[in-house]
mmCIF file of C-alpha atoms and ligand atoms in Angstrom:
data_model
loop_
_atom_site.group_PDB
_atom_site.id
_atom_site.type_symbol
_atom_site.label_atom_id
_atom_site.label_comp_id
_atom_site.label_asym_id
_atom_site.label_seq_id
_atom_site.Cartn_x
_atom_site.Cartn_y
_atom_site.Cartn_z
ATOM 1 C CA UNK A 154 196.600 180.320 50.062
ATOM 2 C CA UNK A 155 197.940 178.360 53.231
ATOM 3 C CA UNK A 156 194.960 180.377 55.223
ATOM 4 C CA UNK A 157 193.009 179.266 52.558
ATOM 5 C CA UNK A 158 194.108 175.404 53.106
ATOM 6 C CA UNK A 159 193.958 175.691 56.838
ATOM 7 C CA UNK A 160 190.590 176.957 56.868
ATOM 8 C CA UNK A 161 189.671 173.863 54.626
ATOM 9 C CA UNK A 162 190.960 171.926 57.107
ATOM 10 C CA UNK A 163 189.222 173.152 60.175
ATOM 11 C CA UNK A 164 186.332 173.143 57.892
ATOM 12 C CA UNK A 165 186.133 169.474 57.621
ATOM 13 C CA UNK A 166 187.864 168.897 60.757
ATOM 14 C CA UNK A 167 185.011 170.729 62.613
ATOM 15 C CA UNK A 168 181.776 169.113 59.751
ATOM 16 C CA UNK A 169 183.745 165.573 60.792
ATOM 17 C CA UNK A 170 183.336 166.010 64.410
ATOM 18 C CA UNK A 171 180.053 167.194 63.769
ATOM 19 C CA UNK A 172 178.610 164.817 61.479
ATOM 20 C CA UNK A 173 179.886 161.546 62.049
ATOM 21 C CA UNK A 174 179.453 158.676 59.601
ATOM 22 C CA UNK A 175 179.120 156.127 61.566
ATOM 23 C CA UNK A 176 177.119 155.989 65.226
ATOM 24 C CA UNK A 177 177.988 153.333 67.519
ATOM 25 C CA UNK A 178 175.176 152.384 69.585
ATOM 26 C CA UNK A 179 175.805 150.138 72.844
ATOM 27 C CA UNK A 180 173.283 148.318 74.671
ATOM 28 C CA UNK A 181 172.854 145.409 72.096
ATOM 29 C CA UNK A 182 174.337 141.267 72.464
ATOM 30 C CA UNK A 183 174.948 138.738 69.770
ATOM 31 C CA UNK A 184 174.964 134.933 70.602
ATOM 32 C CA UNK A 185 174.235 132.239 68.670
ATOM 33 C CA UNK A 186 171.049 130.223 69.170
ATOM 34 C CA UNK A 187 171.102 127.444 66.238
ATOM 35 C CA UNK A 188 174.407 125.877 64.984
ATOM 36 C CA UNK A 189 173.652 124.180 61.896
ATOM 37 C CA UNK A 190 176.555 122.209 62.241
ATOM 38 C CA UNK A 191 175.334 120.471 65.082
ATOM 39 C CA UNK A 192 171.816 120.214 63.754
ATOM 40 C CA UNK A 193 173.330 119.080 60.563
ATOM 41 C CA UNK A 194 171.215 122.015 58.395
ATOM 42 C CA UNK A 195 172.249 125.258 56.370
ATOM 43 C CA UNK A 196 169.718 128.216 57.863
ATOM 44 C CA UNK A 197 169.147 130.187 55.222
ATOM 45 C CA UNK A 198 166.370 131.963 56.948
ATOM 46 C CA UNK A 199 164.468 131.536 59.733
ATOM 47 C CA UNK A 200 161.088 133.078 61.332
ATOM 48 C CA UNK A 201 158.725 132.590 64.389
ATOM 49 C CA UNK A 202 156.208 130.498 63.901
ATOM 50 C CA UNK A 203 153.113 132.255 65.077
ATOM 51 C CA UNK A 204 150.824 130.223 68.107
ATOM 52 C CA UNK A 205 153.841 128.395 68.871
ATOM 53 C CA UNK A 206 157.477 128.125 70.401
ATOM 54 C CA UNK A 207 158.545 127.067 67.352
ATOM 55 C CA UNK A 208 161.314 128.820 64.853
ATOM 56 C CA UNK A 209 160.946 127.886 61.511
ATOM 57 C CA UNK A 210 164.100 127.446 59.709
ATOM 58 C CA UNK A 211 164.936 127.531 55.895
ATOM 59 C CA UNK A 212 167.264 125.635 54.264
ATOM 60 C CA UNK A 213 167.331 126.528 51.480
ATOM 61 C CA UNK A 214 170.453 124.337 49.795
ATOM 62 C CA UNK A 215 168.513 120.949 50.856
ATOM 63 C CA UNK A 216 164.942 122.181 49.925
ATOM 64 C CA UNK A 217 163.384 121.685 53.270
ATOM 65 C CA UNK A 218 161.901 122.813 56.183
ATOM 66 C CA UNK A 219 162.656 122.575 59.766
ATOM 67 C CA UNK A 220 161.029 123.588 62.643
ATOM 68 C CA UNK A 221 163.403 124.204 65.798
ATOM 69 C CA UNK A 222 161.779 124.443 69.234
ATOM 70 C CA UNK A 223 162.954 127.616 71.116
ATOM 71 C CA UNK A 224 164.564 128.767 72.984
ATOM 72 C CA UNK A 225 167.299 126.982 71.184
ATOM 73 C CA UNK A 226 169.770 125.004 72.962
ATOM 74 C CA UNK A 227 171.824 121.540 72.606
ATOM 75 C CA UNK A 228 168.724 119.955 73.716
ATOM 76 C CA UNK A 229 166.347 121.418 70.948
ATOM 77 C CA UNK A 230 164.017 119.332 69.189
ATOM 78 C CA UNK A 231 164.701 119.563 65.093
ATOM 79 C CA UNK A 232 161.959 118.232 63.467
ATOM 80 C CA UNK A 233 161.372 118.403 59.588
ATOM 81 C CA UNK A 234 158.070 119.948 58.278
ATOM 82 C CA UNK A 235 158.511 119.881 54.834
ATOM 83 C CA UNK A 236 160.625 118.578 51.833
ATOM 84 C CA UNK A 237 162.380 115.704 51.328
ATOM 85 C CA UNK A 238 165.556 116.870 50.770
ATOM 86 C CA UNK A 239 165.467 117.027 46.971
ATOM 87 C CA UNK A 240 164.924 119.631 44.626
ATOM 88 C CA UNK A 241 161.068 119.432 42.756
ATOM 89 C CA UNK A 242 158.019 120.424 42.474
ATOM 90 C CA UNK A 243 155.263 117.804 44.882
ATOM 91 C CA UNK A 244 152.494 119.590 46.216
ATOM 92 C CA UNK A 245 150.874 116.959 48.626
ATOM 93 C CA UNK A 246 152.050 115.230 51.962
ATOM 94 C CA UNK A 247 154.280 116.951 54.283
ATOM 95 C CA UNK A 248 157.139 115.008 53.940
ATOM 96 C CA UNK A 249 157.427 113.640 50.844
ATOM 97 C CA UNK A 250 156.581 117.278 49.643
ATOM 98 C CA UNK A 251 159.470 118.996 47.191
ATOM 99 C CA UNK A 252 160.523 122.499 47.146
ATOM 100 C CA UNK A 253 163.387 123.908 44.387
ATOM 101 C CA UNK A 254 166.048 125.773 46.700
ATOM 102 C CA UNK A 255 163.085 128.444 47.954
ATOM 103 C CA UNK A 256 164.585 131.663 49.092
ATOM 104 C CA UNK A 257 162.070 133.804 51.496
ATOM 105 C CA UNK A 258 159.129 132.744 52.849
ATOM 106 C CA UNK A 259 156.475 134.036 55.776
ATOM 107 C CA UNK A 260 153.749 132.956 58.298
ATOM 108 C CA UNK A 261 150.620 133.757 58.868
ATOM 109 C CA UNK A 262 149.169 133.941 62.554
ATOM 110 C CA UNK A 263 147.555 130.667 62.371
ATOM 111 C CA UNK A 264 151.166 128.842 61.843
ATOM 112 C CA UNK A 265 150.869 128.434 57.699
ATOM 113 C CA UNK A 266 153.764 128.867 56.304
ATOM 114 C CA UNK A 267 154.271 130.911 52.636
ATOM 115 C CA UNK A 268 156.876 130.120 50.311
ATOM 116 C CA UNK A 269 158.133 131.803 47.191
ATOM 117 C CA UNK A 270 159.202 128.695 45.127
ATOM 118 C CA UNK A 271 160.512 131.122 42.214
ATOM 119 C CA UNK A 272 162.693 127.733 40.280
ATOM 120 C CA UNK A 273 159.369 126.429 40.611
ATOM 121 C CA UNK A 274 157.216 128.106 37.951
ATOM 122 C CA UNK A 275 157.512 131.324 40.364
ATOM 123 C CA UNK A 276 155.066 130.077 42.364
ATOM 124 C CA UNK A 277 153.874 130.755 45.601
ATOM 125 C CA UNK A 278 153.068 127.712 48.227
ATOM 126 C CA UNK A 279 151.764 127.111 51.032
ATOM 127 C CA UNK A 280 152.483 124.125 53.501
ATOM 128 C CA UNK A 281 149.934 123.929 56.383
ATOM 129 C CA UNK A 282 149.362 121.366 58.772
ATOM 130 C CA UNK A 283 147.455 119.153 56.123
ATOM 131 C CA UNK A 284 150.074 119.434 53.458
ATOM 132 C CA UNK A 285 151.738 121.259 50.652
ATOM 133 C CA UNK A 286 149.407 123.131 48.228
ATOM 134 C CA UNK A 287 150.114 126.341 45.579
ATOM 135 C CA UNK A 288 147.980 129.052 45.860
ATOM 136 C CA UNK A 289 149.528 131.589 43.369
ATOM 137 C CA UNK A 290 151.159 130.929 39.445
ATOM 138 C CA UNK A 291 149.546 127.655 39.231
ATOM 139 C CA UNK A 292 149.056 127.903 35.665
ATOM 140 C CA UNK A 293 151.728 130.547 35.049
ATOM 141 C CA UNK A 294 154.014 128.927 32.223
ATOM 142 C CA UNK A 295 156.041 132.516 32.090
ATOM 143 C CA UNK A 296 157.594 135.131 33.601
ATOM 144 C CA UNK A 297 155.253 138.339 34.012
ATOM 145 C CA UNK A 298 152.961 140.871 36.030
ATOM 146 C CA UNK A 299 149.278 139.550 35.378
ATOM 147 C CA UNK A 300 146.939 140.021 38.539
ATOM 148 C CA UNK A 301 144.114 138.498 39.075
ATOM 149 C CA UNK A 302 143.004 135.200 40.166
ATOM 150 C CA UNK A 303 146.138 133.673 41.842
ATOM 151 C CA UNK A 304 146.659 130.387 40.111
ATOM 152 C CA UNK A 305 146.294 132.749 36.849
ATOM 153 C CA UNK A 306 148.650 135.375 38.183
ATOM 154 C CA UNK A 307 152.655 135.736 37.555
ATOM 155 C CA UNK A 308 155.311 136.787 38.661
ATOM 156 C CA UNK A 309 159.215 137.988 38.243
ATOM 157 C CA UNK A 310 162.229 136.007 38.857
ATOM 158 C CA UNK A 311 162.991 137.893 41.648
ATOM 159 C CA UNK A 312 160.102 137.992 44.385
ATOM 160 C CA UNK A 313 159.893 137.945 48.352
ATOM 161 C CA UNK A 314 157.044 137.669 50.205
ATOM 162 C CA UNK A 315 156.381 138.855 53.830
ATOM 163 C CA UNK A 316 153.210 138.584 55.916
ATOM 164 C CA UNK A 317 151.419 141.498 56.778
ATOM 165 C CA UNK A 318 148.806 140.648 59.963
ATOM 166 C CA UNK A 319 146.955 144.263 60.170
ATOM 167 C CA UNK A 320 145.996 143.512 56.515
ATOM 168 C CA UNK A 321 145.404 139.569 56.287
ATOM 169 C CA UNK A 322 147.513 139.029 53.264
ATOM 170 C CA UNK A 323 150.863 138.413 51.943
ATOM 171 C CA UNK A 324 152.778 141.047 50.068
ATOM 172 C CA UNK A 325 155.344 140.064 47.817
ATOM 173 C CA UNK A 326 158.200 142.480 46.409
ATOM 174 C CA UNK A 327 158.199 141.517 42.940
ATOM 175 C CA UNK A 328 162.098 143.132 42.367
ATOM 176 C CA UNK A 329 161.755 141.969 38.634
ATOM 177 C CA UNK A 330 158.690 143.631 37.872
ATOM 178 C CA UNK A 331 159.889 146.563 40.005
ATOM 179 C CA UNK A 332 155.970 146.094 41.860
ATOM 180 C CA UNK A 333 154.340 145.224 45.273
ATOM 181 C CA UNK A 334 151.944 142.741 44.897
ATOM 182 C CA UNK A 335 149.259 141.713 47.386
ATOM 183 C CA UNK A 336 147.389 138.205 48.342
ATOM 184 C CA UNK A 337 144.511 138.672 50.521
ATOM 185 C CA UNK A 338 144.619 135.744 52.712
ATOM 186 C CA UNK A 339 141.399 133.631 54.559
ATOM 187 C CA UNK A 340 139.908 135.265 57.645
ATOM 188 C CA UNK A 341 140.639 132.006 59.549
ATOM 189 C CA UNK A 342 144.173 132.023 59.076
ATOM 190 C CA UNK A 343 144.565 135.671 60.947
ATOM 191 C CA UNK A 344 142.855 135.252 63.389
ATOM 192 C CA UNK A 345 145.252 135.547 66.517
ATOM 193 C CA UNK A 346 145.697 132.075 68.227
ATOM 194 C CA UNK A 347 146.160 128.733 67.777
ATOM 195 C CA UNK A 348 147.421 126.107 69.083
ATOM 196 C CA UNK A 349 149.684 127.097 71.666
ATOM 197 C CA UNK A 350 148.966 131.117 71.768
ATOM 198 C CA UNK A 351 145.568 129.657 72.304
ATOM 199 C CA UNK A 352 146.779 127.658 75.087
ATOM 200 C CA UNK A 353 148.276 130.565 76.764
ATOM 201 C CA UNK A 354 145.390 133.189 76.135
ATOM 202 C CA UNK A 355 143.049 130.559 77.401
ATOM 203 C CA UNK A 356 145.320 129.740 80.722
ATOM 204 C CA UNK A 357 145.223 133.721 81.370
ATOM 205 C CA UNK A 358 141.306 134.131 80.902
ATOM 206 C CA UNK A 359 141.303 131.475 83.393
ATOM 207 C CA UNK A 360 143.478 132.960 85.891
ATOM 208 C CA UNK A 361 141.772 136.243 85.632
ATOM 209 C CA UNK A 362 138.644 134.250 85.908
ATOM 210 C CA UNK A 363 139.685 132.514 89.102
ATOM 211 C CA UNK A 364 141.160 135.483 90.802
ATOM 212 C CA UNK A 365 137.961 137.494 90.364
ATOM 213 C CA UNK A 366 136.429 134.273 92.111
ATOM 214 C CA UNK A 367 138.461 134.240 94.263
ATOM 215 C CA UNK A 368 138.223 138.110 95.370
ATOM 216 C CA UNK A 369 134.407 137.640 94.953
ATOM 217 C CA UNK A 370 134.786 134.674 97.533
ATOM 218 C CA UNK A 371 137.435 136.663 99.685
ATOM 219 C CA UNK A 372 134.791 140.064 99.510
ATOM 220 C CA UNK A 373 131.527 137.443 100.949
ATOM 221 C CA UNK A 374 133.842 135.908 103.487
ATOM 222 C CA UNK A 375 135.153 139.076 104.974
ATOM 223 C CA UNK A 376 131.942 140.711 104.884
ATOM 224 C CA UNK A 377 129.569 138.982 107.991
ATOM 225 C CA UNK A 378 133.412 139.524 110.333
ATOM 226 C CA UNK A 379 132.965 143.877 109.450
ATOM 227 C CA UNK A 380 128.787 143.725 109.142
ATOM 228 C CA UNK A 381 128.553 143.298 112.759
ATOM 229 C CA UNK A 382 130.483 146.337 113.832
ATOM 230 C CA UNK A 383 127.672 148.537 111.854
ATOM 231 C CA UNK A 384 124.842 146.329 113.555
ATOM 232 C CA UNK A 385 123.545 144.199 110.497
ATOM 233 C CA UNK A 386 124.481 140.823 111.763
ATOM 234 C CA UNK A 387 121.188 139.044 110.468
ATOM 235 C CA UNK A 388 121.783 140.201 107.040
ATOM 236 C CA UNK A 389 122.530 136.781 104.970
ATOM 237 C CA UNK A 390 125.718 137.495 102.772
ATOM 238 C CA UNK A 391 124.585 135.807 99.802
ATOM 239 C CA UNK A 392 120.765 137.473 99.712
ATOM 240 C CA UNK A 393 122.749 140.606 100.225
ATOM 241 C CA UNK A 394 125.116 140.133 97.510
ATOM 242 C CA UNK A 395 122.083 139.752 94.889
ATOM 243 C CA UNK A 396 120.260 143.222 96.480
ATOM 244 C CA UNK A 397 120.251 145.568 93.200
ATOM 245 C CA UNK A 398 120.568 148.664 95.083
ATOM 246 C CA UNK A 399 123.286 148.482 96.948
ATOM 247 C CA UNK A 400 122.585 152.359 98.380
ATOM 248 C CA UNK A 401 119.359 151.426 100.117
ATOM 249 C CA UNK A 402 121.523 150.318 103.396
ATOM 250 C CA UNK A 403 124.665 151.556 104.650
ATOM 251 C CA UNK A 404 127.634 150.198 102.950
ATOM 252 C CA UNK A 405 130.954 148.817 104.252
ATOM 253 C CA UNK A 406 133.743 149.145 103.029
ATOM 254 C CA UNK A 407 133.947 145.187 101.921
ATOM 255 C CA UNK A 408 130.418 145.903 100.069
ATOM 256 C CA UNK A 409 132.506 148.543 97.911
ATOM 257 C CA UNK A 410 135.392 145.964 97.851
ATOM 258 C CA UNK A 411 132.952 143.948 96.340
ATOM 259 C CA UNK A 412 131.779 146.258 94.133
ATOM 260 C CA UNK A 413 134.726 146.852 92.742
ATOM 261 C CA UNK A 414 136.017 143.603 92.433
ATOM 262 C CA UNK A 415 132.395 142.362 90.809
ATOM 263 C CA UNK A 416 132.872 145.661 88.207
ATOM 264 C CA UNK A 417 137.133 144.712 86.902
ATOM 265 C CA UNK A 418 135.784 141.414 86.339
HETATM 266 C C1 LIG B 162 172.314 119.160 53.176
HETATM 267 O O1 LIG B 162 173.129 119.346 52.036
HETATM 268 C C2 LIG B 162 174.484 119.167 52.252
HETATM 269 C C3 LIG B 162 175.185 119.445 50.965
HETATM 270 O O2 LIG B 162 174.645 120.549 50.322
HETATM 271 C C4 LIG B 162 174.750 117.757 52.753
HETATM 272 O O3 LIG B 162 176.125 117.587 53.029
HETATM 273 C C5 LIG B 162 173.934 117.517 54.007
HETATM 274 O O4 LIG B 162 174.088 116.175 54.435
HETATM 275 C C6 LIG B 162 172.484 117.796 53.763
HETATM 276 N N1 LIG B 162 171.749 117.649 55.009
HETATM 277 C C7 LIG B 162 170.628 116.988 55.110
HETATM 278 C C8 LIG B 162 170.023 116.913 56.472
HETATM 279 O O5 LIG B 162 170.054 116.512 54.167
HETATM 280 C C1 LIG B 163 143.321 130.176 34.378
HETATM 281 O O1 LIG B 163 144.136 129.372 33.547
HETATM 282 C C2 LIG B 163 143.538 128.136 33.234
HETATM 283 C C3 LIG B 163 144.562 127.316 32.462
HETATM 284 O O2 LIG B 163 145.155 128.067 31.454
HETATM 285 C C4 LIG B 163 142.251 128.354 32.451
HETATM 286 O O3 LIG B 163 141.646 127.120 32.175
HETATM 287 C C5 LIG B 163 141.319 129.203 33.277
HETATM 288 O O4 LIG B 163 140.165 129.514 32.531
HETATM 289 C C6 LIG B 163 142.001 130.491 33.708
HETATM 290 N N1 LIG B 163 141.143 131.186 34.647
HETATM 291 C C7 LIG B 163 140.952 132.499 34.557
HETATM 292 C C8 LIG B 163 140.043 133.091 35.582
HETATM 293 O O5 LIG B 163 141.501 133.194 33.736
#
């Protein structure tokens, strides 16, 4: 019996060891980046808001919300972008705009921003830089699962939504009906880019741009100082440059500089 017991105990002395419950991974930091008591809001959630340096920040206790330029600091800019602080239902102009205590919402790559206004008729809205609008349970007097055209669809009592880019539409886990649901959303608001991610893929096209100028310029310079040494020095640079085949004269090595430079561009 006591072998019996001490066997138990090496047992699960030896499965503890070996399958811990807990793994603590290292590697990771915490810090905070938005004090709502300084910015004198409640985050209840917060996303990025895609094409821009912006965060956009929930709160969800005073119906509105902000966006918070980031990185975050004592300095950051806190500017509203929708509500007005009390609870309703106003589709319309940004600010004046109402939301009912909205708990998740999501963006879409051009910057809209999708919220699930369940006090609100379980509806689904969307504010965008023109205004407040809903696009789903519209008409929806009642709780329920009906497909279909969105301002005809409905919905639980308990729904998120989240933004899916690879599939242009907004899924929402409808916990009360136990369901996924899905909202294809328009082309133009997925495609990659706007405002300032447009800004930046724009600045890098023209970088690339100017740096294969400038090798192209850098490969024609170089070339009359190295055509000399393989007795070509009548050869214009420029005429050469336009010859189509390059393999009717002997080549230097700026010609396959060139080459190459012309071909990663
Ligand atoms: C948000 O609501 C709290 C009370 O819930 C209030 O004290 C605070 O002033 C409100 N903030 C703003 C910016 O409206
Ligand atoms: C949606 O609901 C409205 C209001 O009840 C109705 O007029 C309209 O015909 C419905 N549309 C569809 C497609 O069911």
């Amino acid at each position: 019996m006591a072998s019996a017991l001490a066997l138990f105990f090496i047992f699960n002395l030896a499965s503890f060891h070996a399958l811990p419950d807990v793994v603590l991974e290292d590697g990771y930091t915490v810090s905070t980046v938005i004090d709502g008591h300084k910015l004198r809001m409640n985050p209840h959630s917060v996303l990025h808001r895609s094409g821009s340096s912006d965060l956009v920040v929930l709160d969800s206790a005073n119906n509105t919300f902000y966006t918070v330029s980031f990185p975050a600091s004592q300095e950051s800019v806190v500017k509203r972008l929708s509500g007005d602080g009390r609870p309703g239902y106003l589709d319309g102009k940004l600010s004046s705009a109402r939301f009912n205590s909205p708990r998740s919402f999501a963006i879409d790559l051009k910057g809209n921003v999708y919220v699930a206004d369940i006090k609100n008729k379980r509806t689904i809205r969307k504010i965008s830089d023109s205004g407040v609008t809903t696009i789903a349970g519209g008409y929806s007097e009642k709780a329920g699962h009906v497909d279909g055209p969105a301002q005809n669809a409905s919905f639980s009592d308990d729904f998120e939504i989240s933004f899916i880019p690879e599939l242009c539409a907004l899924l929402i886990s409808d916990h009360g009906n136990q369901l996924v649901r899905h909202i294809s959303l328009k082309a133009e608001d997925c495609a990659r880019g706007s405002n300032a991610a447009m800004g930046a893929v724009s600045t890098w096209l023209l970088g690339l741009g100017l740096s294969c100028l400038l090798g192209l310029i850098v490969g024609i310079a170089v070339r009359p100082y190295i055509i000399p040494s393989t007795g070509r020095l009548q050869a214009p640079p420029f005429q050469r440059d336009m010859e189509t085949s390059p393999n009717s004269s002997g080549e230097t090595s700026t010609d396959t500089l060139l080459r190459h430079q012309k071909r990663s561009c």
